[in-house]
mmCIF file of C-alpha atoms in Angstrom:
data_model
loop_
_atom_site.group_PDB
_atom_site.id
_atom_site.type_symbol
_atom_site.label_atom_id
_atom_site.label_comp_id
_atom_site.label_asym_id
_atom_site.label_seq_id
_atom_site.Cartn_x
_atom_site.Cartn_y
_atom_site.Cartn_z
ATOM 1 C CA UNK A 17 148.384 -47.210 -17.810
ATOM 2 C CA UNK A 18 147.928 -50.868 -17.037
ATOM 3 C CA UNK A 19 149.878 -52.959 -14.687
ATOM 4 C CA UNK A 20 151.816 -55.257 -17.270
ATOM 5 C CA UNK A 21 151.375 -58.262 -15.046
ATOM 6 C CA UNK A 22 147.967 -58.587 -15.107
ATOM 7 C CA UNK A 23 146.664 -60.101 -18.288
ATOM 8 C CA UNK A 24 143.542 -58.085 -19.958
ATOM 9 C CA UNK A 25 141.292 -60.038 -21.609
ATOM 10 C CA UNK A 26 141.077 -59.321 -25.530
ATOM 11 C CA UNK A 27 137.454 -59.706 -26.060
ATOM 12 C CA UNK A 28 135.435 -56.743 -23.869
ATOM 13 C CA UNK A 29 131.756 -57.363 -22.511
ATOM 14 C CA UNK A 30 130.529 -54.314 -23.846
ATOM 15 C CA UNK A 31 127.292 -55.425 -25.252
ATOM 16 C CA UNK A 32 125.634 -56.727 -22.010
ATOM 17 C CA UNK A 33 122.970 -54.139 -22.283
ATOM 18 C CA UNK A 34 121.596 -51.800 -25.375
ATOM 19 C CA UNK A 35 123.648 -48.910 -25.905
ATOM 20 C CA UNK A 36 120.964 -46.329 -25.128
ATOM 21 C CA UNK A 37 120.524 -48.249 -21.775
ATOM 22 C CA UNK A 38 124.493 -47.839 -21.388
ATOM 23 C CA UNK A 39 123.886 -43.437 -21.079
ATOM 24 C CA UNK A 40 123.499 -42.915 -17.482
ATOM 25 C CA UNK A 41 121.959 -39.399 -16.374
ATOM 26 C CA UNK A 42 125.012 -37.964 -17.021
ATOM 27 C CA UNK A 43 123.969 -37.457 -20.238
ATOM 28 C CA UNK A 44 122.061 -34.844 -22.051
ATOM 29 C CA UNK A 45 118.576 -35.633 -23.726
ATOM 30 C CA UNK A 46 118.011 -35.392 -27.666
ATOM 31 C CA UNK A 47 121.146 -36.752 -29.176
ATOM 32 C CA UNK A 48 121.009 -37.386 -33.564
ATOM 33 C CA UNK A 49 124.322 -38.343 -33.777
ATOM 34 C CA UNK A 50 124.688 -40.827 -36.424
ATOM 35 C CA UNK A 51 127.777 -43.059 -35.130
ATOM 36 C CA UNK A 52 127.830 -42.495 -31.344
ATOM 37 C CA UNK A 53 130.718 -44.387 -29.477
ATOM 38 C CA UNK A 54 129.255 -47.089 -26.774
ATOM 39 C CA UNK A 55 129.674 -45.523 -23.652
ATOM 40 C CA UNK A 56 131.011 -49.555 -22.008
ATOM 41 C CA UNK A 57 133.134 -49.337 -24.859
ATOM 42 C CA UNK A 58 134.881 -45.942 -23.857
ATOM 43 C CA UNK A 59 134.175 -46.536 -20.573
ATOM 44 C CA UNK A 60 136.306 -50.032 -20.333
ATOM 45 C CA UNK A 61 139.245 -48.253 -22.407
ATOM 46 C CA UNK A 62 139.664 -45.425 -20.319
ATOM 47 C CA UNK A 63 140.023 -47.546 -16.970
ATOM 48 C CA UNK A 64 142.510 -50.124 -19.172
ATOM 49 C CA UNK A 65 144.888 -47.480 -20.573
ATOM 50 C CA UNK A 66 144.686 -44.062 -18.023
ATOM 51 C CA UNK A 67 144.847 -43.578 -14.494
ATOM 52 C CA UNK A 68 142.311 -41.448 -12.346
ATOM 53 C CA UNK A 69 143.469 -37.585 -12.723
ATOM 54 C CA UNK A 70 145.202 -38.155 -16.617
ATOM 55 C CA UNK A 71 143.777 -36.095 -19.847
ATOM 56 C CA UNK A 72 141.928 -37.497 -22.163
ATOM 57 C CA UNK A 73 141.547 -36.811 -25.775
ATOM 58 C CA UNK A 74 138.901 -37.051 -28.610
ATOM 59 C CA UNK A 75 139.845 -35.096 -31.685
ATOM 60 C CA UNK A 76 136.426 -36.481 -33.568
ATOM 61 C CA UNK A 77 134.299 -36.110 -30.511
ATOM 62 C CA UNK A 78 130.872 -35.725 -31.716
ATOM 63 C CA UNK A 79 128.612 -35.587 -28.678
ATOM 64 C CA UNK A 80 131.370 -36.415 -26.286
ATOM 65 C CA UNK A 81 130.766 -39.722 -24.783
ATOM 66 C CA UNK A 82 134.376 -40.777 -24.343
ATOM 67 C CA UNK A 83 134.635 -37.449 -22.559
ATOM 68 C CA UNK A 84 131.749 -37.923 -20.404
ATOM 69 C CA UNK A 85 132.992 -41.566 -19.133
ATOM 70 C CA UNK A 86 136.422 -40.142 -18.846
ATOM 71 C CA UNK A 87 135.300 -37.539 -16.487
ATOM 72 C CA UNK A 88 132.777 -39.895 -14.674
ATOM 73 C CA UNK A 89 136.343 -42.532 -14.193
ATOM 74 C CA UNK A 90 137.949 -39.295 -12.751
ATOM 75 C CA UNK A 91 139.732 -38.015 -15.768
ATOM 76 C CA UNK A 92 139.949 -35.106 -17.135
ATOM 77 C CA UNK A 93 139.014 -34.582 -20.911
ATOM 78 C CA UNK A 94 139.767 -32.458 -24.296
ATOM 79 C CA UNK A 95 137.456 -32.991 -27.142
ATOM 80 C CA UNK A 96 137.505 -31.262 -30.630
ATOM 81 C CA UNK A 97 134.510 -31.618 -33.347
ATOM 82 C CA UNK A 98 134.405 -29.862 -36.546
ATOM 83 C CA UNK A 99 130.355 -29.655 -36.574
ATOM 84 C CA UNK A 100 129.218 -26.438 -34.421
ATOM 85 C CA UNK A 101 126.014 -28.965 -33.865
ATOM 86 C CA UNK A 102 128.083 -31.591 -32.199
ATOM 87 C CA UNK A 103 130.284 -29.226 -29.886
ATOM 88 C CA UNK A 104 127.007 -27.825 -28.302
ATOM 89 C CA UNK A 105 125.709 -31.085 -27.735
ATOM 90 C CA UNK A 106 129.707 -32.560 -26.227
ATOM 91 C CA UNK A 107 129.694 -29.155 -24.248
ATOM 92 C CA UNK A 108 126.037 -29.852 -22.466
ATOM 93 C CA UNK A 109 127.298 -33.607 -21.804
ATOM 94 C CA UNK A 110 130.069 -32.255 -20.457
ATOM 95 C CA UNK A 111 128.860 -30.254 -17.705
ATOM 96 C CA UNK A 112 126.270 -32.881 -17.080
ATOM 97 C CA UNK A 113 129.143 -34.936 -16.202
ATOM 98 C CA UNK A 114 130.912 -32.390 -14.141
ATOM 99 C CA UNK A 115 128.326 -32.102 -11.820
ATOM 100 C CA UNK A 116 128.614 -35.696 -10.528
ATOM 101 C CA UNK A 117 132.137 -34.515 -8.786
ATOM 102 C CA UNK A 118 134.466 -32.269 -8.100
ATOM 103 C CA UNK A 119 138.054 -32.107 -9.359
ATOM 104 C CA UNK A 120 137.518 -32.260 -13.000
ATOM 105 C CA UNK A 121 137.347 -30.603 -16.081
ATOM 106 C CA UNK A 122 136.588 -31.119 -19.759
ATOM 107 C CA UNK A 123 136.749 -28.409 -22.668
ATOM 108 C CA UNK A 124 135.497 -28.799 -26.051
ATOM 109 C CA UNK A 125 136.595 -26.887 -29.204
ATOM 110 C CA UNK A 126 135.324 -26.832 -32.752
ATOM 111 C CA UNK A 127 137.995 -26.889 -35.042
ATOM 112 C CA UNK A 128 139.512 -29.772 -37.591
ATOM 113 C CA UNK A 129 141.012 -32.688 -35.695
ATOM 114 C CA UNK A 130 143.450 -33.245 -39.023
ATOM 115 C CA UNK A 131 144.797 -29.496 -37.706
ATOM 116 C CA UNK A 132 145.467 -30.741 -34.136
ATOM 117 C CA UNK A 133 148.823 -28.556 -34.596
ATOM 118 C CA UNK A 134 146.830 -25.721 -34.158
ATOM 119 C CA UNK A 135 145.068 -25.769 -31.414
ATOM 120 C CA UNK A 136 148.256 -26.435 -29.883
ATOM 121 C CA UNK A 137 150.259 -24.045 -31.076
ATOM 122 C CA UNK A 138 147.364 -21.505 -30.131
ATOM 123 C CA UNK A 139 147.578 -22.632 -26.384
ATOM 124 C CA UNK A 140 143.965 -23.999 -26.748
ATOM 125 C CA UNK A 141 144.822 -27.698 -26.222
ATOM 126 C CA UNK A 142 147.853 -28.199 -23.507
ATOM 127 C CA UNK A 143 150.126 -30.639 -24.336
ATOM 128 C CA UNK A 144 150.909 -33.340 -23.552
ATOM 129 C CA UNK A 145 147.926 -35.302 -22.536
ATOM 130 C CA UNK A 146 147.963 -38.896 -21.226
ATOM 131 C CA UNK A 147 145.904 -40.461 -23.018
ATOM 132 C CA UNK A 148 144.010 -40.544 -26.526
ATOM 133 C CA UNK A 149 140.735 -42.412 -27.488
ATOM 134 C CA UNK A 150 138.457 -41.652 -30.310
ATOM 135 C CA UNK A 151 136.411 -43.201 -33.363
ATOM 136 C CA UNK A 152 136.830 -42.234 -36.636
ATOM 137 C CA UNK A 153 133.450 -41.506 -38.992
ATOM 138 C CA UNK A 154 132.702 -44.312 -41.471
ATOM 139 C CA UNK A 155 132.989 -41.971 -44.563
ATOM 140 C CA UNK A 156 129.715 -41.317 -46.093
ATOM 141 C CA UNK A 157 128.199 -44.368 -44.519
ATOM 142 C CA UNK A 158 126.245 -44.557 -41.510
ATOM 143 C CA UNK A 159 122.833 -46.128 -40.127
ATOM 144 C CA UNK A 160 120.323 -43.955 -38.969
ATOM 145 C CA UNK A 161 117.063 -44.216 -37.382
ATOM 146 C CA UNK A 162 114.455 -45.466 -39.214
ATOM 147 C CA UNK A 163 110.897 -43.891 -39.618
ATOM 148 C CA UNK A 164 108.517 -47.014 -40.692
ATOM 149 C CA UNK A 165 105.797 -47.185 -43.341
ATOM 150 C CA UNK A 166 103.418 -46.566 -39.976
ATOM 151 C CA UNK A 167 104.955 -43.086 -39.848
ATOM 152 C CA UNK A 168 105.194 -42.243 -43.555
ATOM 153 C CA UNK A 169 102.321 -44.133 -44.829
ATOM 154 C CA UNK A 170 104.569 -45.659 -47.635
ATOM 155 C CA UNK A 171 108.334 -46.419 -47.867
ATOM 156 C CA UNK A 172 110.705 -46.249 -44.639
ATOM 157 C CA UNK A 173 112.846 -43.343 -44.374
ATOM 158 C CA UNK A 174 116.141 -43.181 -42.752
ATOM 159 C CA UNK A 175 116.536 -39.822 -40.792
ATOM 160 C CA UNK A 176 119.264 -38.214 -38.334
ATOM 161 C CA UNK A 177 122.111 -40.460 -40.582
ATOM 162 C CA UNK A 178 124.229 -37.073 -41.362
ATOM 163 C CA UNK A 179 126.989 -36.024 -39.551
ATOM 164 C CA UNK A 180 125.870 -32.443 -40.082
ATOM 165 C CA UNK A 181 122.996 -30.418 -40.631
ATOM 166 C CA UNK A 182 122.999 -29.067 -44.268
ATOM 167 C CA UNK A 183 126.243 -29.609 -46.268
ATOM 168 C CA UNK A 184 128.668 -30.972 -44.300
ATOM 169 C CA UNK A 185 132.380 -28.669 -43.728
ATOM 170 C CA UNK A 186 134.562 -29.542 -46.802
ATOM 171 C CA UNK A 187 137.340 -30.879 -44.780
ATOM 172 C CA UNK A 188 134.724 -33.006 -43.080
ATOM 173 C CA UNK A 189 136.235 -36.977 -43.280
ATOM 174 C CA UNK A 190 132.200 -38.368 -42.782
ATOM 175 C CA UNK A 191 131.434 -37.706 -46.670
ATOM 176 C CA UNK A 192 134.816 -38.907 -47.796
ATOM 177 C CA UNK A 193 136.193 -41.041 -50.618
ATOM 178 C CA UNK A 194 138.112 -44.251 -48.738
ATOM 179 C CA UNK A 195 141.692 -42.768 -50.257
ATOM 180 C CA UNK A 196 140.576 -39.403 -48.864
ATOM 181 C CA UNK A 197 139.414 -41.036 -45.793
ATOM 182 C CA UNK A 198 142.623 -42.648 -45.497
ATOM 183 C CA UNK A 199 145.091 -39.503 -45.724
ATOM 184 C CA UNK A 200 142.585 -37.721 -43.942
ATOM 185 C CA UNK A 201 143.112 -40.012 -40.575
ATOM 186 C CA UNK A 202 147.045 -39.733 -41.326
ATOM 187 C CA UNK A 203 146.703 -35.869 -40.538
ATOM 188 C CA UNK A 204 144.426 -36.590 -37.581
ATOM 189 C CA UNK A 205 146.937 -39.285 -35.962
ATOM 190 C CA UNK A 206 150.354 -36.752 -37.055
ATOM 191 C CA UNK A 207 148.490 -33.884 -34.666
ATOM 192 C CA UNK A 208 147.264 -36.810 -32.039
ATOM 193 C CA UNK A 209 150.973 -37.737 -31.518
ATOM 194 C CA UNK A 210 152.108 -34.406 -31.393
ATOM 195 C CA UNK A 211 149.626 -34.056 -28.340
ATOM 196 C CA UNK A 212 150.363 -37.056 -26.530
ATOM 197 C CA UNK A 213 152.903 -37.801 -23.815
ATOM 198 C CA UNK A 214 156.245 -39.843 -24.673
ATOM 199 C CA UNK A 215 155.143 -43.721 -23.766
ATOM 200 C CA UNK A 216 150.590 -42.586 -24.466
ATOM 201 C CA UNK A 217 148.039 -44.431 -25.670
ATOM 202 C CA UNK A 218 146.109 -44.001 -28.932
ATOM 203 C CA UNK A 219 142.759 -46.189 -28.381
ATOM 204 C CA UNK A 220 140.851 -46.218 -31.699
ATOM 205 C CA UNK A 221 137.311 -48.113 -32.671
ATOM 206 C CA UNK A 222 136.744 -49.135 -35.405
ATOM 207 C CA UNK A 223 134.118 -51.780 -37.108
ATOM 208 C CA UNK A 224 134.079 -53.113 -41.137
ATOM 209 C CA UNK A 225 131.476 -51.502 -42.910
ATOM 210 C CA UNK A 226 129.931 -52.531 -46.621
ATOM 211 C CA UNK A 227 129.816 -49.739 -48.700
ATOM 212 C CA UNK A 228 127.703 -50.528 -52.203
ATOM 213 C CA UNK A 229 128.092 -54.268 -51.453
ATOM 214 C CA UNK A 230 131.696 -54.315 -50.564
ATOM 215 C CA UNK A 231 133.109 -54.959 -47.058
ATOM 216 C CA UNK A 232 135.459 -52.136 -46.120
ATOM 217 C CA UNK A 233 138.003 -53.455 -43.872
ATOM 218 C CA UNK A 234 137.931 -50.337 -41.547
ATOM 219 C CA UNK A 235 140.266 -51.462 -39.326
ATOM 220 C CA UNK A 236 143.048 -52.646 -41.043
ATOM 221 C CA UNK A 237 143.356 -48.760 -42.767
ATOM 222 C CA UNK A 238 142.537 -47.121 -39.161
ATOM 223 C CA UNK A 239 145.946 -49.624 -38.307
ATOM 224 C CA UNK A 240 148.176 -48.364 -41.875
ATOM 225 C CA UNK A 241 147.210 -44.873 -40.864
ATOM 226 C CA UNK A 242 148.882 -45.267 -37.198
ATOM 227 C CA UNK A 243 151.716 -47.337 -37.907
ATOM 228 C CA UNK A 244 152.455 -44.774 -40.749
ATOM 229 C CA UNK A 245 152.304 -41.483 -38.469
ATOM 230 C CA UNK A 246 154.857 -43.393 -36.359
ATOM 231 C CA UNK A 247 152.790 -45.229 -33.337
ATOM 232 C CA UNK A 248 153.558 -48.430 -32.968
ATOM 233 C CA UNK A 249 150.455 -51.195 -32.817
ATOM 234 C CA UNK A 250 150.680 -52.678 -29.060
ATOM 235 C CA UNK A 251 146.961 -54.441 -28.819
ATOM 236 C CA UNK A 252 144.329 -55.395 -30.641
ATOM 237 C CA UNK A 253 140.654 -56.329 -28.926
ATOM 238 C CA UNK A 254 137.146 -57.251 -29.337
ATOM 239 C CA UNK A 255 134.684 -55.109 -27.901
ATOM 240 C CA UNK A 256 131.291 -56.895 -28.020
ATOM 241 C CA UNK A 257 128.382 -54.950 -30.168
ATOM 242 C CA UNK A 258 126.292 -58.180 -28.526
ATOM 243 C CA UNK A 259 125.333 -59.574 -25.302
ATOM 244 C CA UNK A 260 126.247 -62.997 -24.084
ATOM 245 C CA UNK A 261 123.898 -64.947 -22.969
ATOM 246 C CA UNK A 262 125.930 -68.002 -21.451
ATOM 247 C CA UNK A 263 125.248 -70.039 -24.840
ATOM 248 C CA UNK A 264 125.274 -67.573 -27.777
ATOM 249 C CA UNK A 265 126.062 -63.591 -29.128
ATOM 250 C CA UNK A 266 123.218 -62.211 -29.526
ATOM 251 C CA UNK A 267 124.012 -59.089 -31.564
ATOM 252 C CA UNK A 268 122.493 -55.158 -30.874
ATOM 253 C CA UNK A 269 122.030 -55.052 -34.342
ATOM 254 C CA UNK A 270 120.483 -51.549 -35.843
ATOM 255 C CA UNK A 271 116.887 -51.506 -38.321
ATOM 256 C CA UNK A 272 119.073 -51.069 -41.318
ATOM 257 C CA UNK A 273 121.530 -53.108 -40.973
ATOM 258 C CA UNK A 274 119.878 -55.750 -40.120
ATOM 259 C CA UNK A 275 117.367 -55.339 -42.895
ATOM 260 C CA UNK A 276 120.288 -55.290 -45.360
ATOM 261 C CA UNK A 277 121.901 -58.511 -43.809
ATOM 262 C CA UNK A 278 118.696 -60.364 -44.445
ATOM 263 C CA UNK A 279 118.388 -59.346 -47.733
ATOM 264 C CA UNK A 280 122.299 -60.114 -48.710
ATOM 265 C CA UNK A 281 121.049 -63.606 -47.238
ATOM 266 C CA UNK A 282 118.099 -63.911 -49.108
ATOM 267 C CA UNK A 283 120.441 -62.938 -52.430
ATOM 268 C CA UNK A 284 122.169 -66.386 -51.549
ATOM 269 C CA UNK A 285 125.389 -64.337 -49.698
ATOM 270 C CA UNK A 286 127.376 -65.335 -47.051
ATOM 271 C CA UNK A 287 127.181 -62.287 -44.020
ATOM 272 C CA UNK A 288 126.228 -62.314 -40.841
ATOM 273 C CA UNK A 289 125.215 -59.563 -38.427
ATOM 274 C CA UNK A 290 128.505 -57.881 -37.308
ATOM 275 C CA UNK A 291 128.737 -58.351 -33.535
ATOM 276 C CA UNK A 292 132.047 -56.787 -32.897
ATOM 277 C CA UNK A 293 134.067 -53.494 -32.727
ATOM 278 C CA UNK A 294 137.947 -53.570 -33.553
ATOM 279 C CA UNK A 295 140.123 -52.026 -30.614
ATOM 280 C CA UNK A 296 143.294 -50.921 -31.793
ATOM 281 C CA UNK A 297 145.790 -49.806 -28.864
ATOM 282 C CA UNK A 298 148.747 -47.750 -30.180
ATOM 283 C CA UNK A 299 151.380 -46.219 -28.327
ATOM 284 C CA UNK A 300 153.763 -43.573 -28.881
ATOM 285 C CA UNK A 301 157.633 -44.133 -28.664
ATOM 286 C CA UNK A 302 159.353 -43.023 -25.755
#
């Protein structure tokens, strides 16, 4: 938890370098996750908002980089993914990360993070744990990679932009309506403040998205769906998706999305390149 009398800065230098130059060797090779978290974005909320020996939580996990920077700050870390694919990929992070020290641990279970209840009440997860940081999925909408007209011979195609492999779990939130979306993260932060310890932090990302040609204000429902599970809204911060040069932002922008921001422009519409990640800091009561 942070010292109160030391100001932190709102806006995080995340972005100084690429995120796939931010995954040390820690990490496992041949990750398709669509939406991974940045690792100096985990890896700045975790020493902000724990102490060295707390447990951290990620009920959406996916390949488990807030649990591998947790264990690399000297945490120790829960995750839970619904997507067998994901779990085996958090697990083998996982142990990567263990072997950089002793006196740590991290477990990962498959199961559905809006039924944190029970994995509790099964003894899986331990409550309470000190700390909880995750990022929702984007509903059905995420960048992938692109293959170019070099590899196909014609028109690009986007590939590893699922969340799973074949048709994704029904309860899955990453092919959700927004109103399902929206009740869906209300379940997820009910079993997340069951877990946590009296006084805990809730760190969630979050970024606006367009969806069909309409900015989704991401953040602002990620904040309804805390404040209406009973946290309380303590913070919010800027975590850079860009690197400062000294002068300007220059934004880690991915293929498509910056494809589709240049043709928005060339349609005569005002958008820019996003080059920021919401940080919303909850806590629970005491």
């Amino acid at each position: 938890m942070r010292n109160p009398k030391i100001p932190v800065p709102s806006v995080w230098a995340t972005g100084q370098l690429q995120p796939r130059h931010q995954r040390s060797s820690a990490y496992v090779a041949g990750n398709r996750h669509p939406a991974k978290m940045w690792p100096a974005i985990a890896r700045t909320a975790i020493e902000r908002y724990s102490r060295p020996g707390d447990v951290v939580l990620d009920p959406m996990a996916g390949v488990g980089t807030s649990l591998v920077e947790a264990i690399l700050a000297g945490r120790c870390a829960y995750g839970v993914d619904l997507e067998p694919e994901w779990v085996t990929h958090a697990r083998a992070n996982v142990a990567a990360a263990l072997k950089t020290g002793p006196g740590r641990w991290g477990e990962v279970f498959q199961g559905d993070a809006g039924d944190l209840a029970a994995l509790l009440d099964r003894g899986r997860l331990k409550a309470p744990v000190d700390m909880v940081l995750t990022s929702p999925p984007y509903g059905a909408v995420t960048h992938g990679q692109p293959d170019t007209a070099r590899v196909t011979g014609g028109a690009i195609r986007n590939r590893n932009h699922r969340y799973a492999e074949g048709k994704a779990a029904a309860e899955s939130l990453a092919t959700s309506s927004l109103p399902r979306l929206s009740s869906g993260l209300e379940r997820v932060f009910t079993g997340c403040l069951l877990a946590l310890k009296p006084g805990g932090h809730m760190v969630v990302t979050a970024r606006p998205f367009t969806d069909a040609g309409r900015l989704v204000d991401f953040p602002s429902l990620v904040v309804r769906a805390g404040l209406a599970t009973g946290f309380a809204l303590v913070d919010r911060c800027v975590a850079l998706l860009a690197r400062w040069d000294g002068t300007m932002l220059r934004p880690h922008a991915t293929f498509f999305h910056l494809t589709n921001t240049r043709n928005l422009r060339a349609q005569g519409r005002r958008v820019v390149l996003r080059a920021h990640e919401d940080v919303l800091i909850f806590r629970k009561p005491r």
